[in-house]
Short mmCIF file of C-alpha atoms in Angstrom, two decimals:
data_model
loop_
_atom_site.label_atom_id
_atom_site.label_comp_id
_atom_site.label_asym_id
_atom_site.label_seq_id
_atom_site.Cartn_x
_atom_site.Cartn_y
_atom_site.Cartn_z
CA MET A 19 27.40 -13.92 -29.30
CA SER A 20 26.52 -17.46 -27.71
CA ALA A 21 24.55 -17.88 -24.64
CA PRO A 22 26.76 -18.72 -21.68
CA ALA A 23 26.14 -22.43 -20.64
CA VAL A 24 25.37 -21.97 -16.73
CA ALA A 25 24.21 -18.17 -16.06
CA VAL A 26 24.39 -14.66 -17.20
CA SER A 27 26.82 -13.60 -14.42
CA GLY A 28 29.36 -15.82 -13.15
CA ASP A 29 29.95 -13.67 -9.95
CA ARG A 30 26.23 -14.39 -9.43
CA ASP A 31 26.68 -18.36 -7.91
CA ALA A 32 27.11 -17.64 -4.31
CA GLU A 33 23.85 -15.65 -4.55
CA GLN A 34 22.08 -18.08 -6.49
CA GLU A 35 23.02 -20.75 -4.18
CA ALA A 36 21.60 -18.54 -1.30
CA ALA A 37 18.23 -17.79 -3.15
CA HIS A 38 17.92 -21.13 -3.81
CA ALA A 39 17.95 -22.17 -0.14
CA ALA A 40 15.35 -19.67 0.21
CA ARG A 41 13.14 -20.54 -2.21
CA THR A 42 13.41 -24.31 -1.00
CA ALA A 43 12.84 -23.60 2.62
CA PRO A 44 9.39 -24.54 4.01
CA GLY A 45 6.80 -22.26 3.42
CA LEU A 46 7.55 -21.03 -0.34
CA SER A 47 7.96 -23.61 -2.89
CA PRO A 48 7.98 -21.50 -5.97
CA ARG A 49 9.82 -23.83 -8.49
CA ARG A 50 6.61 -25.52 -10.23
CA ALA A 51 4.64 -22.28 -10.07
CA ALA A 52 7.77 -20.50 -11.85
CA ARG A 53 7.84 -22.86 -14.64
CA THR A 54 3.84 -23.12 -14.94
CA ALA A 55 3.69 -19.33 -15.04
CA ALA A 56 6.39 -18.94 -18.07
CA ARG A 57 4.41 -21.73 -19.98
CA HIS A 58 1.16 -19.48 -19.94
CA ALA A 59 2.93 -15.98 -19.92
CA ALA A 60 2.17 -15.10 -23.44
CA GLU A 61 -1.57 -16.40 -22.95
CA ALA A 62 -2.20 -14.39 -20.07
CA ASP A 63 -0.64 -11.25 -21.43
CA ARG A 64 -3.09 -11.84 -24.22
CA VAL A 65 -6.10 -12.47 -22.24
CA ARG A 66 -5.65 -10.42 -19.50
CA ARG A 67 -5.74 -12.75 -16.70
CA LEU A 68 -3.65 -15.67 -15.42
CA ASP A 69 -4.60 -19.34 -16.28
CA PRO A 70 -6.22 -21.02 -13.49
CA ASP A 71 -3.47 -23.54 -13.28
CA VAL A 72 -0.85 -20.94 -12.62
CA VAL A 73 -2.75 -19.53 -9.50
CA GLY A 74 -3.21 -22.93 -8.29
CA GLU A 75 0.23 -23.19 -8.51
CA LEU A 76 1.03 -20.05 -6.76
CA THR A 77 -1.38 -21.15 -4.00
CA ARG A 78 0.38 -24.76 -3.42
CA ALA A 79 3.60 -22.92 -3.54
CA GLY A 80 2.47 -20.91 -0.10
CA CYS A 81 2.13 -17.31 -1.50
CA SER A 82 -1.40 -16.83 0.37
CA ARG A 83 -0.27 -18.30 3.53
CA HIS A 84 3.21 -16.48 3.67
CA PHE A 85 2.25 -13.99 6.07
CA VAL A 86 -0.96 -15.43 7.47
CA PRO A 87 -0.32 -15.35 11.75
CA ALA A 88 1.09 -19.28 12.78
CA GLU A 89 -2.51 -19.16 15.19
CA HIS A 90 -4.14 -19.68 11.87
CA GLY A 91 -2.24 -22.25 10.19
CA GLY A 92 0.16 -19.71 8.55
CA THR A 93 4.06 -19.32 7.60
CA GLU A 94 4.79 -16.08 9.16
CA GLY A 95 7.26 -15.87 6.58
CA THR A 96 10.25 -13.54 5.75
CA PHE A 97 10.34 -10.75 3.29
CA THR A 98 13.66 -12.16 1.93
CA SER A 99 12.25 -15.29 1.27
CA LEU A 100 9.11 -13.68 -0.88
CA VAL A 101 11.32 -11.38 -2.56
CA ASP A 102 13.37 -14.31 -3.80
CA ALA A 103 10.40 -16.37 -4.53
CA ALA A 104 8.68 -13.57 -6.34
CA ALA A 105 11.89 -12.66 -8.71
CA HIS A 106 11.77 -16.33 -9.23
CA VAL A 107 8.38 -16.60 -10.60
CA GLY A 108 8.84 -13.29 -12.45
CA GLU A 109 11.47 -14.46 -14.51
CA GLY A 110 8.61 -16.30 -16.37
CA CYS A 111 5.75 -14.03 -16.01
CA ALA A 112 5.91 -10.71 -14.25
CA SER A 113 1.99 -10.70 -13.73
CA ALA A 114 2.37 -14.44 -11.97
CA ALA A 115 4.56 -12.97 -9.48
CA TRP A 116 2.79 -9.72 -8.82
CA VAL A 117 -0.44 -11.74 -8.15
CA GLY A 118 1.35 -14.31 -6.08
CA THR A 119 3.26 -11.21 -4.22
CA LEU A 120 -0.02 -9.29 -3.55
CA PHE A 121 -1.99 -12.49 -2.25
CA ALA A 122 0.94 -12.85 0.35
CA ALA A 123 0.67 -9.12 1.22
CA HIS A 124 -3.07 -8.96 1.70
CA GLY A 125 -2.76 -11.76 3.90
CA ARG A 126 -0.73 -9.67 6.15
CA ILE A 127 -2.87 -6.85 5.74
CA ALA A 128 -5.74 -9.05 6.92
CA SER A 129 -3.73 -10.39 9.93
CA TYR A 130 -4.88 -7.03 11.42
CA LEU A 131 -8.70 -7.66 11.18
CA PRO A 132 -10.29 -8.61 14.78
CA GLY A 133 -9.79 -12.02 15.58
CA ARG A 134 -13.33 -13.15 14.46
CA ALA A 135 -12.72 -12.16 10.85
CA ARG A 136 -9.39 -14.00 10.89
CA ARG A 137 -11.08 -16.89 11.84
CA GLU A 138 -13.82 -16.59 8.96
CA LEU A 139 -10.89 -16.34 6.51
CA TRP A 140 -8.47 -18.89 7.82
CA ASP A 141 -10.24 -21.82 10.02
CA ALA A 142 -10.76 -23.68 6.97
CA THR A 143 -7.58 -23.00 5.55
CA PRO A 144 -4.66 -20.64 5.58
CA ASP A 145 -4.64 -20.78 1.65
CA THR A 146 -7.47 -17.99 1.45
CA ARG A 147 -6.70 -15.96 -1.69
CA ILE A 148 -7.53 -12.38 -0.86
CA ALA A 149 -7.20 -9.50 -3.12
CA ALA A 150 -7.51 -5.76 -2.19
CA GLY A 151 -8.19 -2.22 -3.17
CA ILE A 152 -6.71 -0.13 -0.50
CA ALA A 153 -5.50 3.00 -2.00
CA PRO A 154 -6.90 6.36 -0.16
CA PRO A 155 -10.61 5.85 -0.27
CA ARG A 156 -12.75 8.23 -1.87
CA LEU A 157 -16.27 6.33 -1.09
CA ASP A 158 -17.90 6.65 2.20
CA ALA A 159 -19.21 3.56 4.05
CA THR A 160 -22.90 4.19 5.19
CA GLU A 161 -23.38 3.34 9.07
CA VAL A 162 -26.14 1.05 9.81
CA PRO A 163 -26.78 -0.90 13.02
CA GLY A 164 -24.17 -3.95 13.64
CA GLY A 165 -21.78 -2.38 10.71
CA ARG A 166 -21.67 -0.70 7.48
CA ARG A 167 -22.90 -0.64 4.06
CA LEU A 168 -20.73 -0.17 0.98
CA THR A 169 -21.54 0.94 -2.59
CA GLY A 170 -19.23 1.65 -5.13
CA GLU A 171 -16.23 0.63 -7.59
CA TRP A 172 -12.74 0.00 -6.59
CA PRO A 173 -10.39 -0.20 -9.55
CA ASN A 174 -7.03 -1.69 -10.29
CA VAL A 175 -7.80 -4.98 -7.85
CA SER A 176 -5.20 -7.46 -9.04
CA GLY A 177 -6.11 -11.39 -8.84
CA ALA A 178 -10.13 -10.24 -8.01
CA ASP A 179 -10.90 -13.15 -10.53
CA PHE A 180 -9.34 -15.89 -8.44
CA ALA A 181 -9.83 -14.26 -4.97
CA ASP A 182 -12.32 -15.43 -2.13
CA TRP A 183 -12.39 -12.43 -0.31
CA VAL A 184 -11.34 -8.72 -1.25
CA LEU A 185 -10.16 -5.73 1.27
CA LEU A 186 -11.90 -2.41 0.13
CA ALA A 187 -10.89 0.91 1.41
CA ALA A 188 -13.98 3.75 2.43
CA ARG A 189 -14.19 6.25 4.95
CA ALA A 190 -16.18 5.32 8.03
CA GLY A 191 -17.18 7.60 10.61
CA GLY A 192 -17.43 11.65 10.72
CA GLY A 193 -20.84 11.57 12.03
CA GLY A 194 -21.97 14.53 14.31
CA GLY A 195 -18.99 16.62 12.67
CA GLY A 196 -15.75 14.26 13.54
CA GLU A 197 -13.28 13.61 10.85
CA ALA A 198 -13.76 10.42 8.61
CA VAL A 199 -11.56 7.63 8.99
CA PRO A 200 -9.92 5.79 6.24
CA THR A 201 -11.00 1.96 7.00
CA LEU A 202 -10.35 -1.44 5.60
CA PHE A 203 -13.72 -3.52 4.93
CA LEU A 204 -13.22 -7.36 4.32
CA VAL A 205 -16.10 -8.29 1.70
CA PRO A 206 -16.56 -11.96 0.29
CA ILE A 207 -15.99 -12.05 -3.50
CA ALA A 208 -19.15 -13.56 -4.06
CA ASP A 209 -21.09 -10.06 -2.91
CA CYS A 210 -18.79 -8.50 -5.60
CA ALA A 211 -18.86 -8.04 -9.36
CA VAL A 212 -15.58 -8.01 -11.00
CA LEU A 213 -15.55 -5.50 -14.03
CA ASP A 214 -13.65 -6.20 -17.06
CA THR A 215 -11.82 -2.95 -17.27
CA TRP A 216 -8.00 -3.89 -17.46
CA HIS A 217 -6.45 -2.79 -20.32
CA PRO A 218 -3.05 -1.39 -19.77
CA ALA A 219 0.07 -1.85 -22.05
CA GLY A 220 1.86 -4.26 -19.85
CA MET A 221 1.26 -6.48 -16.52
CA ARG A 222 -1.88 -7.51 -18.55
CA GLY A 223 -1.77 -10.95 -17.07
CA THR A 224 -2.59 -9.45 -13.37
CA GLY A 225 -6.17 -8.97 -14.43
CA SER A 226 -6.54 -5.82 -12.11
CA SER A 227 -10.01 -5.25 -12.89
CA THR A 228 -12.47 -3.13 -11.25
CA VAL A 229 -14.47 -4.51 -8.08
CA GLY A 230 -17.97 -2.98 -7.90
CA VAL A 231 -20.40 -3.63 -4.60
CA GLU A 232 -23.79 -2.55 -4.22
CA ASP A 233 -25.29 -1.98 -0.94
CA VAL A 234 -23.30 -4.98 0.49
CA PHE A 235 -23.24 -5.27 4.56
CA VAL A 236 -20.20 -5.56 6.12
CA PRO A 237 -20.43 -6.32 9.97
CA GLY A 238 -18.43 -4.60 12.45
CA HIS A 239 -16.04 -7.50 12.96
CA ARG A 240 -14.75 -7.11 9.17
CA ALA A 241 -13.11 -3.85 9.63
CA VAL A 242 -10.09 -2.19 10.60
CA PRO A 243 -8.84 1.49 10.52
CA ARG A 244 -6.00 1.72 7.43
CA ASP A 245 -3.65 3.77 9.99
CA ARG A 246 -3.63 0.65 12.19
CA LEU A 247 -1.21 -0.97 9.45
CA LEU A 248 1.48 1.67 10.86
CA LEU A 249 1.85 -0.31 14.16
CA PRO A 250 2.46 -3.96 15.01
CA ARG A 251 -0.34 -6.17 15.52
CA GLU A 252 0.43 -6.78 18.72
CA PRO A 253 3.29 -6.79 21.58
CA GLY A 254 5.60 -9.89 20.67
CA ALA A 255 4.06 -10.25 17.08
CA ALA A 256 6.46 -11.90 14.45
CA ARG A 257 8.48 -9.77 12.74
CA CYS A 258 6.72 -9.99 9.53
CA HIS A 259 3.65 -8.11 11.76
CA SER A 260 5.85 -5.56 13.29
CA VAL A 261 7.01 -3.46 10.68
CA PRO A 262 5.08 -0.73 9.18
CA TYR A 263 3.26 -1.01 6.03
CA PRO A 264 5.54 1.97 4.48
CA PHE A 265 8.54 0.02 5.39
CA VAL A 266 7.85 -3.27 3.17
CA ALA A 267 5.20 -1.84 0.31
CA ALA A 268 7.24 -0.95 -2.25
CA LEU A 269 9.65 -3.97 -1.88
CA MET A 270 7.12 -6.42 -2.59
CA PHE A 271 5.71 -4.49 -5.73
CA ALA A 272 9.46 -4.23 -6.90
CA ALA A 273 10.27 -7.88 -6.75
CA PRO A 274 8.45 -8.99 -9.91
CA VAL A 275 9.88 -6.15 -11.58
CA LEU A 276 13.53 -7.49 -11.08
CA GLY A 277 12.21 -11.05 -11.99
CA ALA A 278 10.75 -9.56 -15.29
CA ALA A 279 14.10 -7.68 -15.72
CA ARG A 280 16.51 -11.07 -15.03
CA GLY A 281 13.93 -12.93 -17.50
CA ALA A 282 14.49 -10.15 -20.33
CA LEU A 283 18.08 -10.55 -20.18
CA ALA A 284 18.05 -13.90 -20.17
CA ASP A 285 15.92 -14.08 -23.24
CA TRP A 286 18.32 -11.17 -24.94
CA VAL A 287 21.23 -13.73 -24.44
CA ARG A 288 19.51 -16.58 -25.69
CA THR A 289 18.98 -14.63 -29.18
CA PRO A 290 21.23 -15.25 -31.86
CA ARG A 291 23.23 -12.37 -32.82
CA ALA A 292 27.07 -11.28 -33.79
CA SER A 293 29.16 -10.14 -31.00
CA THR A 294 30.10 -6.21 -31.59
CA PRO A 295 31.78 -3.92 -29.45
CA ALA A 296 28.46 -2.12 -29.36
CA LEU A 297 26.32 -5.07 -28.38
CA ASP A 298 29.03 -6.19 -25.98
CA ALA A 299 28.77 -2.84 -24.14
CA VAL A 300 24.57 -3.45 -24.23
CA LEU A 301 25.01 -6.87 -22.49
CA ALA A 302 28.03 -5.85 -19.76
CA ARG A 303 26.15 -2.41 -19.10
CA SER A 304 22.73 -4.09 -18.74
CA SER A 305 23.70 -6.90 -16.64
CA ALA A 306 25.81 -5.03 -14.17
CA GLU A 307 22.81 -2.50 -13.85
CA LEU A 308 20.69 -5.89 -12.84
CA ARG A 309 23.39 -7.18 -10.79
CA ALA A 310 23.16 -3.92 -8.54
CA ALA A 311 19.32 -3.55 -8.80
CA GLU A 312 19.32 -7.60 -7.15
CA LEU A 313 21.94 -6.12 -4.42
CA LEU A 314 19.52 -3.71 -3.70
CA LEU A 315 16.61 -5.29 -3.54
CA ARG A 316 18.11 -8.07 -1.12
CA GLY A 317 19.59 -5.53 1.24
CA ALA A 318 16.16 -3.63 1.51
CA ALA A 319 14.50 -7.26 2.28
CA GLY A 320 17.18 -8.23 4.69
CA ARG A 321 16.60 -4.75 6.42
CA ALA A 322 12.78 -5.34 6.33
CA ASP A 323 13.47 -8.62 8.16
CA THR A 324 16.08 -7.81 10.94
CA ALA A 325 16.96 -3.82 11.19
CA PRO A 326 15.65 -1.20 13.48
CA VAL A 327 12.34 0.25 12.53
CA GLU A 328 13.36 3.72 12.46
CA PRO A 329 12.58 6.93 10.25
CA LEU A 330 15.88 6.73 8.32
CA THR A 331 15.87 2.92 7.77
CA VAL A 332 12.53 2.91 6.40
CA ALA A 333 13.29 5.79 4.07
CA GLU A 334 16.93 4.42 2.96
CA THR A 335 14.84 0.80 1.99
CA VAL A 336 12.23 2.52 -0.08
CA ARG A 337 14.69 4.58 -1.79
CA ASP A 338 16.92 1.49 -2.41
CA VAL A 339 13.72 -0.36 -3.83
CA VAL A 340 12.69 2.27 -6.06
CA ALA A 341 16.15 3.00 -7.35
CA ALA A 342 16.39 -0.82 -8.10
CA VAL A 343 13.17 -0.47 -10.41
CA GLU A 344 14.78 2.58 -11.88
CA LEU A 345 17.64 0.43 -12.76
CA CYS A 346 15.86 -2.51 -14.12
CA GLY A 347 14.08 -0.21 -16.29
CA THR A 348 16.95 1.42 -17.75
CA ALA A 349 18.78 -1.83 -18.47
CA VAL A 350 15.87 -3.78 -20.13
CA ASP A 351 15.21 -0.45 -22.20
CA ARG A 352 18.69 -0.68 -23.30
CA LEU A 353 18.41 -4.49 -24.35
CA ALA A 354 15.13 -3.77 -26.23
CA HIS A 355 16.78 -1.04 -28.28
CA ALA A 356 19.97 -2.92 -29.15
CA ASP A 357 20.07 -4.73 -32.40
CA GLY A 358 16.35 -4.02 -32.99
CA CYS A 359 15.44 -6.86 -30.67
CA PRO A 360 14.33 -9.39 -33.59
CA CYS A 361 11.09 -10.82 -32.64
CA PRO A 362 10.12 -14.74 -33.35
CA SER A 363 8.97 -15.93 -36.42
CA GLY A 364 5.23 -15.26 -36.94
CA SER A 365 5.43 -12.56 -33.92
CA THR A 366 5.15 -8.86 -33.87
CA GLU A 367 6.65 -8.42 -30.81
CA GLY A 368 9.69 -10.10 -28.98
CA PRO A 369 9.82 -11.41 -25.49
CA VAL A 370 12.33 -8.56 -24.17
CA ARG A 371 9.83 -6.09 -25.31
CA ARG A 372 6.84 -7.62 -23.89
CA ARG A 373 8.89 -7.58 -20.48
CA LEU A 374 9.62 -4.04 -21.14
CA ARG A 375 6.12 -3.45 -21.29
CA ASP A 376 5.54 -5.14 -17.95
CA ILE A 377 8.46 -3.05 -16.24
CA ARG A 378 7.33 0.09 -17.40
CA THR A 379 3.49 -0.18 -16.39
CA ALA A 380 4.54 -1.81 -12.93
CA SER A 381 7.16 1.36 -12.49
CA THR A 382 4.32 3.73 -12.67
CA HIS A 383 2.37 2.20 -9.40
CA ALA A 384 2.49 4.85 -6.64
CA MET A 385 4.56 2.93 -4.25
CA LEU A 386 7.69 2.76 -6.75
CA ARG A 387 7.76 6.30 -8.02
CA PHE A 388 10.97 7.83 -7.21
CA GLU A 389 10.22 11.39 -6.28
CA PRO A 390 7.83 10.82 -3.30
CA SER A 391 11.04 8.36 -1.82
CA ALA A 392 13.61 10.93 -2.29
CA ARG A 393 11.31 13.52 -0.79
CA SER A 394 10.94 11.03 2.18
CA TYR A 395 14.48 10.13 2.22
CA ALA A 396 15.80 14.11 2.50
CA GLN A 397 13.34 14.55 5.06
CA ALA A 398 14.54 11.35 7.31
CA LEU A 399 18.38 12.52 6.70
CA LEU A 400 18.42 16.08 6.80
CA GLY A 401 15.23 16.94 8.48
CA ALA A 402 14.01 19.00 5.98
#
């Protein structure tokens, strides 16, 4: 079975042209980052962190500034362009795409901080890299004059090795019998310890280690209630700052998965093997599933950029995103098990299986689980 000369699927030409236009639009230019990430992908998997050159190229591509407010020199970009760019980078290295996408996403979250904190972040440059541990918090922040003190550890903070600042979630308030409020605190990475705890099966290059802090003071202006992310930043804010976090969170985690799956298909096609009816069926089914996944994600990104923010629209978008991730996993699993997926000479694992590890690990993220999205969709549609 010989590799096609141009693309895996001939019917993708028009969409590839549109995706190329989005990738080369001002604000995101991921081509060089994609090439650099692909060269270092195997090494990133081995050493469990990205190469500094890859992170530098992600920054130059515009990832960190993508959702930064224009008043701070940022792009206020679209979700469609970020999904296209992340999938493009993810074809070479899913971990690089994941970290670059999260640098963008965390810039969007940090945009909700008070003005003084935003100026501290971006007065020098809108390319500040921000990592985050913002899962529902279990730790309490101690109230002190002028702010809070934080002590604890936050696991799975992707890109922490290369961040300038980190957002950490903790409970605040609750004094006098009141309920504690989940709050995001902005902390300089220099005040944190990055602990080497990241030993997963896949997505190893994300370096999603644990961030620890010990009695760190966070002034009051560097904090924002976590629920603030459910509302627009302000009246008349840019579209990327007007959609609630649940509308777009899963979408950004899914884009690197699509890239990894497309890369796996390209790797499989490039591997010399005899054509048989069974292998022809594997190629056709898997390529069709990835085509469907791509259409689902692009549709979801388009709704995030333009559709009315209504409960059913949000639920449909998340449903489509997690369904796309499932399709990617199914397609690449089939490819990896067809014909034994021969490994390169001297290697114990071929590139398709490495990408499958990445997809399986990414799919376990809380934002990409199918059952919660199915429940939310049924509730929005049926009122159940």
